[in-house]
Amino acid sequence: MAGEGIIVDNVSRIFGGLRAVDGASLKLARGETVAIVGPNGAGKSTLVQLISGVDKADSGTIHVDGVRTDRLPPDRIARLGVGRSFQTSRVFPALSVWDSVLVGVQPRLIATASGRLLDPVTESLGALLGLPFWRRRVAAQEAAAETALKLFGDRLWPRRDQPALGLSYANRRRLEIARLLAAEPRYLLLDEPSAGMNPTETEELTQLILDLRRSHPHMGILVIEHKLSLVRRIADRVVVLNQGKVLIEDTPDHALDHPEVVEAYLGRPRAGSNFQDAHHG
Amino acid sequence: MELFLSQILNGLAIGQVYALIALGFSLVFGVANIINFAQGALFMLGAFIAYSAIAWFGLPLIPAAIVSVVIVAILGLLLERIALRPLMGAPYIAPFLSTLAISTIIDQSAEIIWSPESQPFPASISSTTFFIGNAYITVTDLVIFGFGAAATIALTLFVSYTWTGRALRATAQDPAAAAQLGIRTDVMRQIAFGLAGALGALSGILVALYFQSVFPQMGIPFGLKGFAAALLGGLARIPGAVVGGLLLGIGETLASAYVGDSYRDAIAFSLLLLMLLVRPNGLLGGGKLNALGGSGAAAGAMPTTSLLASASSQLSATRAYYLPAWGFLVVGAAFALVPLLVSSTYVLQALIYGFIFALLAVSVSLVSGAAGILSIGHAAFFGVGAYAVAVLARPYGLSADVTLLAAVVLTALVALIAAIPLLKLSGHTAALGTLAIGQIGFLVFLNWVSVTRGPMGILNIPHPVLEVLGGLRFATTGQKYWLVLGLVVIAVVIAERYVSSPIGRTWRAIREDRLAAQASGLPVRRYILLAFAISGALAGLAGGLFAYVQQVVSPESFTVETSILILTMAVLGGLGNLSGAVLTGFALAILPEFLRGFEEWRMIIYGLLLLVALRVRPQGLLGAR
């Protein structure tokens, strides 16, 4: 199973008697944007938990750029270039916005050329004595953090010294994404990034993802999203999950208009042509 | 084989008592989401009040026991009222520290009221022995087992079938929903604490009957064993607590029979650590721990909770004041002038202890504040450093460069290994893990006679000589003052550099949200181990210097009291804020010099300070970082 991309093959995760993910397979290539949609409880978030290693699959395999990851801890998977956000955005409450983003770049700060980590003694000496090699790394780290924060215009950069705790809900979500982007991931997994956002904020987020696609043409993006209007605008492909199984995988228009999808979402055949967002907020 | 069976029967009796203590923890944990550190103190009070009722007022055993249970139940209610209710919405660690402060105050008051010595318990049950096959069991064991089992069954029936019991369970499951349904959740909390007090008192009396003695320091070890039993069984379940208690009782009785009685407690606490390592959710599962930011939180099952964040979030909004690393050099330089101006050995000696405790407070602040694992076991690391110097300098006669370096390295290593069982834990559970480490350390110092000379300690430690400085000898108090000050300043500067570096930032991120940190690609375990190693190195240096200053090293310097004292210093200074730790560590260490004649009130004053600080300034004097 070598090759580029995230390849999820026949993965299952069972909680008690519930098959949250039931033999799902999925591919995410670099440079493409894939949306996962499906009703509540379809297993969307569980799938992201499994890919990022936060939860472990009961069967099946996951590969990231040819490396088998389904048994690796989350930090190893993240260092392979997989950045993920959480459904309930997780920021470091007491850390300032600036420090939070720097934490996102920390793994790169301590990485060696061969992809391993500096040993703690070298890291300590670098940090304590401010050795030249360490200063160069810190400068690069700070530059990456600044770039990431500035992606969000004046939403985050002017607030960089505030604690993350004091940010508005939407800004916390932005901060989480900024932290991920600062690490320059090869793959970005976003778990309902627009949840709780108002229409203006959702539009801003849509623009951000579209901009990211342009500015990072080699990044693969996987988005779990309920707002189908957003999905139609950003996704190259849509994967519809239902009861842990992949129902359909197709272009947004084909997938979202498919009768089975409409039924899975709304429980009845599609009545009009104005089928839009399945959930608001 | 007869011995084996008899030990098992014997273990069942004491295990039933542990189960009762465990139930006190479980009730409070279930209903109030707090690990009540003072459970052990309530247990000890139960034993002592019964003792006084018999010895002073001549009551027979049964009425004395009833009086004791009622009084301690009321104290349990008061504890909730005074120490916990005002802290609603306070930072996550505040309630735990508050019960710790109360526990310190109660324990020390007991030493003042009843004297610190062990006293024979003035009542006993017939020591007639029965034989079951070839195994024997005493009537005392039977009575203890019977009472314990009856209390457990009564509690189970109460919780299962009465309206109040159902309301208690509802509050435990979802306080907000229970309140919506008209349950007075505050009353339920009080009932839980009252019941925990009653259970504590009952178990205290049974233990007094079992061992035929009472002593004021019995609270913490038995409290810790009760907690171990509760954790063994999954923490929030009645059957779990009973199974956990019985297993622990049998385990330690067998261990004391076959390994030696002095290792009884060390084995019980090692079992606890082993348990935390392999099955942090308890033998019978119990997912509840996860939901409470307990053990499984780190594994990623649920959000971890920042130690310092709170519902009202006022804490993080407050400013922290701290010196940059070079600031400590300036302060140190100023203090270096003191011996030129002051010639009193007494003053210099007091300042030296101030420096050593400042360093200890920094050591705890680093691991508890920056990395987020509250440590109630640092006296063990302090002790390892002290004994390393004592052993190498006295019998082997090595120079101070070698002994101090050995103390630093050895203690870092010990701290690193000790941290391994704590990696999967967070919050209150991790804190009790560190308490177990501290207790094991103390028991090793006390019982490993061939190396530590046991309770006698190691005497006549020679004056330090530094070979690197051409055999420079530090013989007078003034000379030692400079040695200690110099090394403490260097160590604090290094610690501050760590905390201000990207490593320190990573520690704080791990403290704030371990899962998010790990999902960001950070090797969380490695950073926690690094924090413990550095904290251990600092404590080891403090211990080594302490050995040279005291010239005597004995176990009583490294008790749980010392651990609590150091933690109090770190909390009062502002967790994670090394400047605050230096300030409060120094100030609280020299405070007793102003309290001559009131030494026994020292821990009570510290406890009160902690209690008041948690209410008025939970972020510490200079602000948590």
CSV table of N, CA and C in Angstrom, one decimal, chain B residues 506-609:
chain,number,residue,atom,x,y,z
B,506,THR,N,6.0,24.5,25.7
B,506,THR,CA,5.4,23.2,25.4
B,506,THR,C,4.8,22.5,26.7
B,507,TRP,N,5.5,22.7,27.8
B,507,TRP,CA,5.0,22.2,29.1
B,507,TRP,C,3.6,22.8,29.3
B,508,ARG,N,3.6,24.1,29.2
B,508,ARG,CA,2.3,24.8,29.5
B,508,ARG,C,1.2,24.3,28.5
B,509,ALA,N,1.6,24.1,27.3
B,509,ALA,CA,0.5,23.6,26.3
B,509,ALA,C,0.0,22.2,26.7
B,510,ILE,N,1.0,21.4,27.2
B,510,ILE,CA,0.6,20.0,27.7
B,510,ILE,C,-0.3,20.1,28.9
B,511,ARG,N,0.0,21.1,29.8
B,511,ARG,CA,-0.8,21.3,31.0
B,511,ARG,C,-2.2,21.7,30.6
B,512,GLU,N,-2.3,22.6,29.6
B,512,GLU,CA,-3.6,23.2,29.2
B,512,GLU,C,-4.4,22.2,28.5
B,513,ASP,N,-3.9,21.4,27.6
B,513,ASP,CA,-4.7,20.4,26.8
B,513,ASP,C,-3.7,19.4,26.2
B,514,ARG,N,-3.6,18.3,27.0
B,514,ARG,CA,-2.7,17.3,26.6
B,514,ARG,C,-3.0,16.7,25.3
B,515,LEU,N,-4.2,16.4,25.0
B,515,LEU,CA,-4.6,15.8,23.7
B,515,LEU,C,-4.3,16.7,22.6
B,516,ALA,N,-4.7,18.0,22.7
B,516,ALA,CA,-4.4,18.9,21.6
B,516,ALA,C,-2.9,19.0,21.3
B,517,ALA,N,-2.2,19.0,22.4
B,517,ALA,CA,-0.7,19.1,22.3
B,517,ALA,C,-0.2,17.9,21.5
B,518,GLN,N,-0.7,16.7,21.9
B,518,GLN,CA,-0.2,15.5,21.2
B,518,GLN,C,-0.6,15.5,19.8
B,519,ALA,N,-1.9,15.9,19.5
B,519,ALA,CA,-2.3,15.9,18.1
B,519,ALA,C,-1.6,17.0,17.3
B,520,SER,N,-0.9,17.9,18.0
B,520,SER,CA,-0.1,18.9,17.3
B,520,SER,C,1.2,18.4,17.0
B,521,GLY,N,1.5,17.1,17.3
B,521,GLY,CA,2.8,16.5,17.0
B,521,GLY,C,3.8,16.5,18.1
B,522,LEU,N,3.4,16.9,19.3
B,522,LEU,CA,4.3,17.0,20.4
B,522,LEU,C,4.5,15.7,21.1
B,523,PRO,N,5.7,15.2,21.3
B,523,PRO,CA,5.9,14.0,22.1
B,523,PRO,C,5.6,14.2,23.6
B,524,VAL,N,4.4,14.1,24.0
B,524,VAL,CA,3.9,14.5,25.3
B,524,VAL,C,4.7,13.8,26.5
B,525,ARG,N,4.8,12.5,26.3
B,525,ARG,CA,5.4,11.7,27.4
B,525,ARG,C,6.9,12.2,27.6
B,526,ARG,N,7.6,12.4,26.5
B,526,ARG,CA,8.9,12.8,26.6
B,526,ARG,C,9.1,14.2,27.4
B,527,TYR,N,8.2,15.1,27.1
B,527,TYR,CA,8.2,16.4,27.7
B,527,TYR,C,7.9,16.3,29.2
B,528,ILE,N,6.9,15.4,29.6
B,528,ILE,CA,6.6,15.3,31.0
B,528,ILE,C,7.8,14.6,31.7
B,529,LEU,N,8.4,13.6,31.1
B,529,LEU,CA,9.5,13.0,31.8
B,529,LEU,C,10.7,14.0,31.9
B,530,LEU,N,10.9,14.8,30.9
B,530,LEU,CA,11.9,15.8,31.0
B,530,LEU,C,11.6,16.8,32.2
B,531,ALA,N,10.4,17.2,32.3
B,531,ALA,CA,10.0,18.1,33.4
B,531,ALA,C,10.3,17.4,34.8
B,532,PHE,N,10.0,16.1,34.9
B,532,PHE,CA,10.3,15.4,36.1
B,532,PHE,C,11.8,15.3,36.4
B,533,ALA,N,12.5,15.0,35.3
B,533,ALA,CA,14.0,14.9,35.5
B,533,ALA,C,14.6,16.2,36.0
B,534,ILE,N,14.2,17.3,35.4
B,534,ILE,CA,14.8,18.6,35.7
B,534,ILE,C,14.3,18.9,37.2
B,535,SER,N,13.0,18.7,37.4
B,535,SER,CA,12.5,19.0,38.8
B,535,SER,C,13.3,18.2,39.8
B,536,GLY,N,13.5,16.9,39.4
B,536,GLY,CA,14.2,16.0,40.3
B,536,GLY,C,15.6,16.5,40.5
B,537,ALA,N,16.3,16.9,39.5
B,537,ALA,CA,17.7,17.4,39.6
B,537,ALA,C,17.7,18.6,40.6
B,538,LEU,N,16.8,19.5,40.5
B,538,LEU,CA,16.7,20.7,41.3
B,538,LEU,C,16.5,20.2,42.8
B,539,ALA,N,15.5,19.3,43.0
B,539,ALA,CA,15.3,18.8,44.4
B,539,ALA,C,16.5,18.1,44.9
B,540,GLY,N,17.2,17.4,44.0
B,540,GLY,CA,18.3,16.6,44.4
B,540,GLY,C,19.5,17.5,44.9
B,541,LEU,N,19.7,18.6,44.2
B,541,LEU,CA,20.7,19.6,44.6
B,541,LEU,C,20.3,20.2,45.9
B,542,ALA,N,19.0,20.5,46.1
B,542,ALA,CA,18.5,21.1,47.4
B,542,ALA,C,18.8,20.1,48.5
B,543,GLY,N,18.5,18.8,48.2
B,543,GLY,CA,18.8,17.8,49.2
B,543,GLY,C,20.3,17.7,49.6
B,544,GLY,N,21.1,17.7,48.6
B,544,GLY,CA,22.5,17.6,48.8
B,544,GLY,C,23.1,18.7,49.6
B,545,LEU,N,22.6,19.9,49.3
B,545,LEU,CA,23.1,21.1,50.1
B,545,LEU,C,22.6,21.0,51.5
B,546,PHE,N,21.3,20.5,51.6
B,546,PHE,CA,20.7,20.4,52.9
B,546,PHE,C,21.6,19.4,53.8
B,547,ALA,N,22.0,18.3,53.2
B,547,ALA,CA,22.9,17.4,53.9
B,547,ALA,C,24.1,18.0,54.5
B,548,TYR,N,24.8,18.9,53.6
B,548,TYR,CA,26.0,19.5,54.0
B,548,TYR,C,25.8,20.6,55.1
B,549,VAL,N,24.6,21.2,55.0
B,549,VAL,CA,24.3,22.3,56.0
B,549,VAL,C,23.9,21.7,57.4
B,550,GLN,N,23.1,20.6,57.3
B,550,GLN,CA,22.6,20.0,58.5
B,550,GLN,C,23.7,19.1,59.2
B,551,GLN,N,24.5,18.5,58.3
B,551,GLN,CA,25.5,17.5,58.7
B,551,GLN,C,24.9,16.3,59.2
B,552,VAL,N,23.6,16.2,59.2
B,552,VAL,CA,22.9,15.0,59.7
B,552,VAL,C,21.8,14.8,58.7
B,553,VAL,N,21.6,13.5,58.3
B,553,VAL,CA,20.4,13.3,57.4
B,553,VAL,C,19.6,12.1,58.0
B,554,SER,N,18.4,12.4,58.3
B,554,SER,CA,17.5,11.3,58.9
B,554,SER,C,16.1,11.4,58.3
B,555,PRO,N,15.4,10.3,58.3
B,555,PRO,CA,14.1,10.2,57.5
B,555,PRO,C,13.1,11.3,57.9
B,556,GLU,N,13.2,11.8,59.2
B,556,GLU,CA,12.1,12.8,59.6
B,556,GLU,C,12.1,14.1,58.8
B,557,SER,N,13.2,14.4,58.1
B,557,SER,CA,13.2,15.6,57.3
B,557,SER,C,12.4,15.4,56.0
B,558,PHE,N,12.0,14.2,55.6
B,558,PHE,CA,11.5,13.9,54.3
B,558,PHE,C,10.1,13.3,54.4
B,559,THR,N,9.3,13.8,55.3
B,559,THR,CA,8.0,13.2,55.5
B,559,THR,C,7.0,13.9,54.5
B,560,VAL,N,5.8,13.4,54.5
B,560,VAL,CA,4.7,14.0,53.7
B,560,VAL,C,4.5,15.5,54.1
B,561,GLU,N,4.7,15.8,55.4
B,561,GLU,CA,4.6,17.2,55.8
B,561,GLU,C,5.5,18.1,55.0
B,562,THR,N,6.7,17.6,54.7
B,562,THR,CA,7.7,18.4,53.9
B,562,THR,C,7.1,18.6,52.5
B,563,SER,N,6.6,17.5,52.0
B,563,SER,CA,6.1,17.6,50.6
B,563,SER,C,4.9,18.6,50.5
B,564,ILE,N,4.1,18.5,51.5
B,564,ILE,CA,2.9,19.4,51.5
B,564,ILE,C,3.4,20.9,51.7
B,565,LEU,N,4.4,21.0,52.5
B,565,LEU,CA,5.0,22.4,52.7
B,565,LEU,C,5.5,22.9,51.4
B,566,ILE,N,6.3,22.1,50.7
B,566,ILE,CA,6.9,22.6,49.5
B,566,ILE,C,5.8,22.9,48.4
B,567,LEU,N,4.8,22.1,48.4
B,567,LEU,CA,3.7,22.3,47.4
B,567,LEU,C,3.0,23.6,47.8
B,568,THR,N,2.7,23.8,49.1
B,568,THR,CA,2.1,25.0,49.6
B,568,THR,C,2.9,26.3,49.1
B,569,MET,N,4.2,26.2,49.3
B,569,MET,CA,5.0,27.3,48.8
B,569,MET,C,4.8,27.6,47.3
B,570,ALA,N,4.9,26.5,46.5
B,570,ALA,CA,4.7,26.7,45.1
B,570,ALA,C,3.4,27.3,44.7
B,571,VAL,N,2.3,26.8,45.4
B,571,VAL,CA,1.0,27.3,45.1
B,571,VAL,C,0.9,28.8,45.5
B,572,LEU,N,1.4,29.1,46.7
B,572,LEU,CA,1.2,30.5,47.2
B,572,LEU,C,2.0,31.4,46.3
B,573,GLY,N,3.1,31.0,45.7
B,573,GLY,CA,3.9,31.9,44.8
B,573,GLY,C,3.2,32.0,43.5
B,574,GLY,N,2.3,31.1,43.1
B,574,GLY,CA,1.8,31.2,41.8
B,574,GLY,C,2.4,30.0,41.0
B,575,LEU,N,1.6,29.0,40.7
B,575,LEU,CA,2.1,27.8,40.1
B,575,LEU,C,2.7,28.1,38.7
B,576,GLY,N,3.9,27.6,38.5
B,576,GLY,CA,4.6,27.8,37.2
B,576,GLY,C,5.4,29.1,37.2
B,577,ASN,N,5.2,29.9,38.2
B,577,ASN,CA,5.9,31.2,38.3
B,577,ASN,C,7.1,31.0,39.3
B,578,LEU,N,8.3,30.9,38.7
B,578,LEU,CA,9.5,30.5,39.5
B,578,LEU,C,9.8,31.7,40.4
B,579,SER,N,9.6,32.9,40.0
B,579,SER,CA,9.9,34.0,40.9
B,579,SER,C,9.0,34.0,42.1
B,580,GLY,N,7.8,33.7,41.9
B,580,GLY,CA,6.9,33.5,43.0
B,580,GLY,C,7.3,32.4,44.0
B,581,ALA,N,7.7,31.3,43.4
B,581,ALA,CA,8.2,30.1,44.2
B,581,ALA,C,9.4,30.5,45.0
B,582,VAL,N,10.3,31.2,44.4
B,582,VAL,CA,11.5,31.6,45.2
B,582,VAL,C,11.1,32.5,46.4
B,583,LEU,N,10.2,33.5,46.1
B,583,LEU,CA,9.8,34.4,47.1
B,583,LEU,C,9.1,33.7,48.3
B,584,THR,N,8.0,32.9,47.9
B,584,THR,CA,7.3,32.2,49.0
B,584,THR,C,8.1,31.1,49.7
B,585,GLY,N,8.9,30.4,48.9
B,585,GLY,CA,9.7,29.4,49.4
B,585,GLY,C,10.7,29.9,50.5
B,586,PHE,N,11.3,31.0,50.1
B,586,PHE,CA,12.2,31.7,51.0
B,586,PHE,C,11.5,32.2,52.3
B,587,ALA,N,10.4,32.9,52.0
B,587,ALA,CA,9.7,33.6,53.1
B,587,ALA,C,9.1,32.5,54.1
B,588,LEU,N,8.5,31.5,53.6
B,588,LEU,CA,7.8,30.5,54.5
B,588,LEU,C,8.9,29.7,55.2
B,589,ALA,N,10.1,29.5,54.6
B,589,ALA,CA,11.1,28.7,55.3
B,589,ALA,C,11.7,29.5,56.5
B,590,ILE,N,11.8,30.8,56.3
B,590,ILE,CA,12.3,31.6,57.5
B,590,ILE,C,11.3,32.1,58.4
B,591,LEU,N,10.0,31.9,58.0
B,591,LEU,CA,8.9,32.3,58.9
B,591,LEU,C,9.0,31.7,60.3
B,592,PRO,N,9.3,30.3,60.4
B,592,PRO,CA,9.3,29.7,61.8
B,592,PRO,C,10.3,30.4,62.7
B,593,GLU,N,11.3,31.1,62.1
B,593,GLU,CA,12.3,31.7,63.0
B,593,GLU,C,11.6,32.9,63.8
B,594,PHE,N,10.5,33.4,63.2
B,594,PHE,CA,9.7,34.4,63.9
B,594,PHE,C,8.7,33.8,64.9
B,595,LEU,N,8.6,32.5,64.8
B,595,LEU,CA,7.5,31.8,65.6
B,595,LEU,C,8.1,31.0,66.7
B,596,ARG,N,9.3,31.4,67.2
B,596,ARG,CA,9.9,30.6,68.3
B,596,ARG,C,9.0,30.3,69.4
B,597,GLY,N,8.9,29.1,69.8
B,597,GLY,CA,8.0,28.7,70.9
B,597,GLY,C,6.6,28.3,70.4
B,598,PHE,N,6.4,28.5,69.1
B,598,PHE,CA,5.1,28.0,68.5
B,598,PHE,C,5.4,27.0,67.4
B,599,GLU,N,6.5,26.3,67.4
B,599,GLU,CA,6.8,25.4,66.3
B,599,GLU,C,5.7,24.5,65.9
B,600,GLU,N,5.0,24.0,67.0
B,600,GLU,CA,4.0,23.0,66.6
B,600,GLU,C,2.8,23.6,65.8
B,601,TRP,N,2.7,24.9,65.9
B,601,TRP,CA,1.7,25.6,65.1
B,601,TRP,C,2.0,25.9,63.7
B,602,ARG,N,3.3,25.6,63.3
B,602,ARG,CA,3.8,25.9,62.0
B,602,ARG,C,2.9,25.4,60.9
B,603,MET,N,2.7,24.0,60.9
B,603,MET,CA,1.9,23.5,59.8
B,603,MET,C,0.5,24.0,59.8
B,604,ILE,N,-0.1,24.3,61.0
B,604,ILE,CA,-1.4,24.9,61.0
B,604,ILE,C,-1.4,26.2,60.3
B,605,ILE,N,-0.4,27.0,60.6
B,605,ILE,CA,-0.3,28.3,60.0
B,605,ILE,C,-0.2,28.2,58.4
B,606,TYR,N,0.7,27.3,58.0
B,606,TYR,CA,0.8,27.1,56.5
B,606,TYR,C,-0.6,26.6,55.9
B,607,GLY,N,-1.2,25.7,56.7
B,607,GLY,CA,-2.5,25.2,56.2
B,607,GLY,C,-3.5,26.4,56.1
B,608,LEU,N,-3.6,27.2,57.1
B,608,LEU,CA,-4.5,28.3,57.0
B,608,LEU,C,-4.2,29.3,55.9
B,609,LEU,N,-2.8,29.6,55.8
B,609,LEU,CA,-2.4,30.4,54.7
B,609,LEU,C,-2.9,29.9,53.3
